[in-house]
PDB file of C-alpha atoms in Angstrom:
ATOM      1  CA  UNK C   1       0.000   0.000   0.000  1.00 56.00           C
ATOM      2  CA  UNK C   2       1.850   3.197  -1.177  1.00 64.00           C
ATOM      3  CA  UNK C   3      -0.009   6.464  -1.598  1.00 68.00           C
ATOM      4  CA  UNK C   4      -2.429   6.518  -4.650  1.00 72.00           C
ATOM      5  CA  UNK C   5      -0.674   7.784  -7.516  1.00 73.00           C
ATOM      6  CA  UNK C   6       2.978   6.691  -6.869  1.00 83.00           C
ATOM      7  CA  UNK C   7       4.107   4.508  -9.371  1.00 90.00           C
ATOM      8  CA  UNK C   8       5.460   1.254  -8.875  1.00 91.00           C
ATOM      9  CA  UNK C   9       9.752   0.619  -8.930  1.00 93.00           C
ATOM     10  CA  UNK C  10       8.492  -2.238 -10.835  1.00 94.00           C
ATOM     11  CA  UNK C  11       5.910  -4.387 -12.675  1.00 95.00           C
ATOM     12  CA  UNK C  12       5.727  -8.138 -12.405  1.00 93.00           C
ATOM     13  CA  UNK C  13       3.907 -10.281 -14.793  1.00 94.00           C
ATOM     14  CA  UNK C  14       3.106 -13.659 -13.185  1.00 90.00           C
ATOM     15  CA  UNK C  15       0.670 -16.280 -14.030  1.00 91.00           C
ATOM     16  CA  UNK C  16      -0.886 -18.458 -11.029  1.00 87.00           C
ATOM     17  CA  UNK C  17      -3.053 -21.313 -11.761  1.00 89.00           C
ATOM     18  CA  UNK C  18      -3.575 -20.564 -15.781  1.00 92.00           C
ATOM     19  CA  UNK C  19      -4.553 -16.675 -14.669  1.00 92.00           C
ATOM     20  CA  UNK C  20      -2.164 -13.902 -15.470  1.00 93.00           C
ATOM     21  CA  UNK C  21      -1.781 -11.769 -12.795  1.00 92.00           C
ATOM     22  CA  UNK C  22      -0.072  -8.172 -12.761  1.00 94.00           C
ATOM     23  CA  UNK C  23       1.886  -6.671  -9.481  1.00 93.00           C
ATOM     24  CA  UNK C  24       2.807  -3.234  -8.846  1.00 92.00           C
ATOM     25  CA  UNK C  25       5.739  -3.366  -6.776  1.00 93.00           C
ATOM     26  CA  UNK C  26       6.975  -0.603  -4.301  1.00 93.00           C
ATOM     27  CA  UNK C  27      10.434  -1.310  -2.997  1.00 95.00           C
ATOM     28  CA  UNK C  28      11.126  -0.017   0.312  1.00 96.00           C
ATOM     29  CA  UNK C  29      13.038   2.829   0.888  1.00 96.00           C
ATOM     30  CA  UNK C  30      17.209   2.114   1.030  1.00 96.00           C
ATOM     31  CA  UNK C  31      16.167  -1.292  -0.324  1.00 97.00           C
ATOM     32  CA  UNK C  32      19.176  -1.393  -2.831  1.00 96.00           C
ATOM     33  CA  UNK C  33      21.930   0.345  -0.782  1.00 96.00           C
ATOM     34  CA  UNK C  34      21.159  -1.971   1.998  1.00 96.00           C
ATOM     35  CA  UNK C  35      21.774  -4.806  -0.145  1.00 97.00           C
ATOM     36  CA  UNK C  36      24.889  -3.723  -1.431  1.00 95.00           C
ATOM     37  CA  UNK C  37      26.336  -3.454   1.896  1.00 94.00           C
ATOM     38  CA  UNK C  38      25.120  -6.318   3.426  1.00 95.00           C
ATOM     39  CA  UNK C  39      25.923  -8.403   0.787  1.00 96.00           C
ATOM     40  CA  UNK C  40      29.486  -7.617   1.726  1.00 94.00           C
ATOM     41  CA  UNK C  41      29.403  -8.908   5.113  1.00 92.00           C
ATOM     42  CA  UNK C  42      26.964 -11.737   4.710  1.00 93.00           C
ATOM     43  CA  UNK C  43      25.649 -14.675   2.355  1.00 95.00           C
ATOM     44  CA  UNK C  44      22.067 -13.378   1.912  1.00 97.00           C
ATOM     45  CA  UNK C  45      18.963 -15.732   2.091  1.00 97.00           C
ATOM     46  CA  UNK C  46      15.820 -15.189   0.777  1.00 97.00           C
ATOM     47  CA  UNK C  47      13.475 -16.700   3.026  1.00 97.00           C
ATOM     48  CA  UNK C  48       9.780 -15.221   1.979  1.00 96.00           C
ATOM     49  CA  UNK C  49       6.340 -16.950   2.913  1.00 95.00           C
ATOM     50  CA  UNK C  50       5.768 -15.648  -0.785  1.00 94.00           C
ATOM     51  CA  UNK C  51       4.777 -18.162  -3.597  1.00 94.00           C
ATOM     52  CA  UNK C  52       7.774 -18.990  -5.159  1.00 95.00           C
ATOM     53  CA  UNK C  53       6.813 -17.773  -8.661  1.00 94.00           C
ATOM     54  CA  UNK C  54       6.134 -14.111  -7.070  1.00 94.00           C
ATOM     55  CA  UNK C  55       8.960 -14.200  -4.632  1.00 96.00           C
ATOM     56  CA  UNK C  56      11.012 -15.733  -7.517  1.00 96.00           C
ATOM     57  CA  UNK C  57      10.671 -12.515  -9.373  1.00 95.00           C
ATOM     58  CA  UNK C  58      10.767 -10.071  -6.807  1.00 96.00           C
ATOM     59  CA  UNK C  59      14.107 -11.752  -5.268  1.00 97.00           C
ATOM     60  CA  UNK C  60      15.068 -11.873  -9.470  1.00 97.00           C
ATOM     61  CA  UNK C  61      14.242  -7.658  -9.662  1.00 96.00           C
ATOM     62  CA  UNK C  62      16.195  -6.844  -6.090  1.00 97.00           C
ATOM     63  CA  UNK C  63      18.889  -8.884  -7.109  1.00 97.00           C
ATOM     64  CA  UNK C  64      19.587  -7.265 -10.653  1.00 94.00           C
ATOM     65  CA  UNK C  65      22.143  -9.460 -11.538  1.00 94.00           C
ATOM     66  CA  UNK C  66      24.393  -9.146  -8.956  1.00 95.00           C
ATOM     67  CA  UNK C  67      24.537 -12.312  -8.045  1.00 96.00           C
ATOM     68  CA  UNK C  68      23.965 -11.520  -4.357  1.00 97.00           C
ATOM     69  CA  UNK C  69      20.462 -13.386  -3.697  1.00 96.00           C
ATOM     70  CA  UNK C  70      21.141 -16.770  -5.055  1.00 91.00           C
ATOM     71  CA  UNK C  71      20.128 -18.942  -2.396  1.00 96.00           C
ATOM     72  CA  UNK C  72      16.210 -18.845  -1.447  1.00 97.00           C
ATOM     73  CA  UNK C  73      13.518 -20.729  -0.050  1.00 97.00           C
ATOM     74  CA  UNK C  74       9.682 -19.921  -0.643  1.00 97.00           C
ATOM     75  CA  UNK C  75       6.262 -20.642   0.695  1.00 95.00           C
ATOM     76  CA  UNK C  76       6.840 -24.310   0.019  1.00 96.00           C
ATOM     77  CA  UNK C  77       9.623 -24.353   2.674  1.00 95.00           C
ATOM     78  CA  UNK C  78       7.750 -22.514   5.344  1.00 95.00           C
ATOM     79  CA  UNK C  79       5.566 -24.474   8.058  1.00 93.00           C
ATOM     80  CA  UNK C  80       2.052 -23.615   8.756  1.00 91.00           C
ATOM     81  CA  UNK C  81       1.702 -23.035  12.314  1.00 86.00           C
ATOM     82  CA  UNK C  82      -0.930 -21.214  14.413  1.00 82.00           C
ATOM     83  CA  UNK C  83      -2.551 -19.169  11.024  1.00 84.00           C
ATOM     84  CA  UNK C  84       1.039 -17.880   9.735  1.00 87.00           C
ATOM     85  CA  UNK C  85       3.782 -19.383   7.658  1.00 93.00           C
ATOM     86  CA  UNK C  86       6.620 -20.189  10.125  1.00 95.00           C
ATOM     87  CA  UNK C  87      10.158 -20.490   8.826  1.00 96.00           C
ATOM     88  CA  UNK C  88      12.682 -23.082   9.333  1.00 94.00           C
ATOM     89  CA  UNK C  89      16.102 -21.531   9.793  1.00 95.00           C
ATOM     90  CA  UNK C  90      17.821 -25.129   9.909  1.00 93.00           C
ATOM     91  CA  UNK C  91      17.231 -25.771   6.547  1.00 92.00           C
ATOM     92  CA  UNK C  92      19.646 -23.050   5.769  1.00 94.00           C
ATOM     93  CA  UNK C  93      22.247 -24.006   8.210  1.00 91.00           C
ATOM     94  CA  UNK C  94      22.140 -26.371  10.945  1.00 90.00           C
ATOM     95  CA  UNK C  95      24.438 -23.835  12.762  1.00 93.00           C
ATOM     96  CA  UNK C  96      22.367 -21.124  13.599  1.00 94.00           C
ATOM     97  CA  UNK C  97      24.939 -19.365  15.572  1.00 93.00           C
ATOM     98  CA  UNK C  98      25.866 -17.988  11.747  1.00 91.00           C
ATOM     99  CA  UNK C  99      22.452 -16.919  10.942  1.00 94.00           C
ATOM    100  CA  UNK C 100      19.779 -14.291  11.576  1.00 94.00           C
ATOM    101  CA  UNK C 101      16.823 -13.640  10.043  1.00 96.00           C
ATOM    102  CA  UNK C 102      15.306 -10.152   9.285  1.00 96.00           C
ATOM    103  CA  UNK C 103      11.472  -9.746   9.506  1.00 96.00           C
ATOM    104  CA  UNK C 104       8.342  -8.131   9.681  1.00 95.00           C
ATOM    105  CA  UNK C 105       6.395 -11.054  11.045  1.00 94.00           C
ATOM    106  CA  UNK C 106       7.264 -12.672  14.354  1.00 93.00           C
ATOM    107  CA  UNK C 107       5.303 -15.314  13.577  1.00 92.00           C
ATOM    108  CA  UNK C 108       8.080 -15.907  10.886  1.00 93.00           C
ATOM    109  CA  UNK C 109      10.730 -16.973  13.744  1.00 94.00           C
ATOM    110  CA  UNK C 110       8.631 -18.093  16.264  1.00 92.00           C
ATOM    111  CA  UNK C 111      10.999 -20.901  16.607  1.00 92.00           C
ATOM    112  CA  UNK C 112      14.106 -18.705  16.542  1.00 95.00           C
ATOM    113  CA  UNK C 113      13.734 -15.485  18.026  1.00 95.00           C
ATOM    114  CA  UNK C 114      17.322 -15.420  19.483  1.00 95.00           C
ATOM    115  CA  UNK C 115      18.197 -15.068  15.944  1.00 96.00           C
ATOM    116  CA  UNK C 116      15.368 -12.597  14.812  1.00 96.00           C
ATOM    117  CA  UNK C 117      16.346  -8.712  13.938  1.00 95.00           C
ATOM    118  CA  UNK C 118      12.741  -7.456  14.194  1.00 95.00           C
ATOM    119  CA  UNK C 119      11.944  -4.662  11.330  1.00 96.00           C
ATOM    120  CA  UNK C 120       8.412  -2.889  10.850  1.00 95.00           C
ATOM    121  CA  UNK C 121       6.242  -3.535   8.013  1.00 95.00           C
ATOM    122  CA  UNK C 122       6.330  -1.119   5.823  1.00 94.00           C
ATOM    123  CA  UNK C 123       3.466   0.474   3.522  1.00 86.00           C
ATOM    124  CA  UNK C 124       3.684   3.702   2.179  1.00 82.00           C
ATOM    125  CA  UNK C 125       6.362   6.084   3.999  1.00 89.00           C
ATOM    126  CA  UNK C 126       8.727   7.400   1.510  1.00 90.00           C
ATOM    127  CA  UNK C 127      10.547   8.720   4.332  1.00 93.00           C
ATOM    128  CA  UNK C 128      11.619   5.618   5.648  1.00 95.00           C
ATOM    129  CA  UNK C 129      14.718   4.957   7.236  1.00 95.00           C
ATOM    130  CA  UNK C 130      14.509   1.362   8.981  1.00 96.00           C
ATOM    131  CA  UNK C 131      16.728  -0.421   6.330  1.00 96.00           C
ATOM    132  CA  UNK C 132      19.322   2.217   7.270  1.00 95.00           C
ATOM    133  CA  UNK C 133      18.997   1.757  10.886  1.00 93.00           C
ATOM    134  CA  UNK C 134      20.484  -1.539  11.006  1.00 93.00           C
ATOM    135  CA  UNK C 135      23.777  -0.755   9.083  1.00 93.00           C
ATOM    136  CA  UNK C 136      26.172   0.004  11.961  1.00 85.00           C
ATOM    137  CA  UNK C 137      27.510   3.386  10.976  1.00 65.00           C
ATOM    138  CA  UNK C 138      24.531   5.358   9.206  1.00 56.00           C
ATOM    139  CA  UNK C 139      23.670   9.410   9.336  1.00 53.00           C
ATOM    140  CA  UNK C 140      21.019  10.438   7.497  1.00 55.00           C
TER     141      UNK C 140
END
C-alpha cells in the first residue's frame, strides 16, 4: 500500500493457476543500498512466505544481476503453524549461531527469536529509514 498515484519501482507479470496476474511493486526505501552493503558482510537468504513464482521474481528484480540473492527458499519451505507461515532456519544451516533472520512477522521466527532482527512492516512512507537503521555506521 503506497499512496495513490505513486508509481510502482516495478511491474511483475506472473501467471498463477492458468490466470495472469499483474503486481505493482513498491520497494522499500534504502532497499538497494542496503543490499549492497550487506551483501558484503553476509551470504544473503531469501526466506519469503511468498509463492515462489512471485517471490522468484521479486528476489530476481532486487537482485539485478548481482549475483547476491542466489540462495532462497519460498512458501513451500515454510511451516504452517498457528494461522502464519513459520520459517525453518535449519534448513539453511544447521548452525544457527551464523544466521539471523530479518522480519516483519514474528510469527516468521517463532521458533528462533534469538536469531530474529525485528523490522516494521512497511506500507507507504517514503521517508523511511529502517533499512538504514540496522547498518552500523549510518547518518542520514
Amino acid at each position: 500500500m503506497v499512496k495513490p498515484g505513486t508509481p510502482p519501482d516495478f511491474v511483475l507479470k506472473v501467471t498463477i493457476d492458468r490466470h495472469p496476474v499483474r503486481f505493482f511493486v513498491h520497494k522499500r526505501p534504502h532497499v538497494d543500498f542496503f543490499l549492497d552493503i550487506v551483501s558484503q558482510w553476509y551470504d544473503l537468504v531469501v526466506f519469503t512466505a511468498s509463492m515462489e513464482i512471485y517471490g522468484a521474481a521479486v528476489a530476481d528484480k532486487l537482485d539485478s544481476g548481482r549475483g547476491i540473492l542466489r540462495r532462497r527458499y519460498y512458501r513451500q519451505h515454510c511451516t504452517l503453524d498457528y494461522g502464519s507461515y513459520t520459517k525453518d532456519l535449519a534448513a539453511i544451516c544447521p548452525d544457527l549461531a551464523s544466521i539471523f533472520i530479518l522480519d516483519n512477522s514474528p510469527g516468521a521466527y517463532r521458533q528462533y527469536p534469538d536469531n530474529a532482527v525485528p523490522i516494521k512492516s512497511w506500507f507507504s512512507d517514503p521517508l523511511d529509514t529502517s533499512l538504514l537503521s540496522l547498518l552500523p555506521v549510518w547518518t542520514p
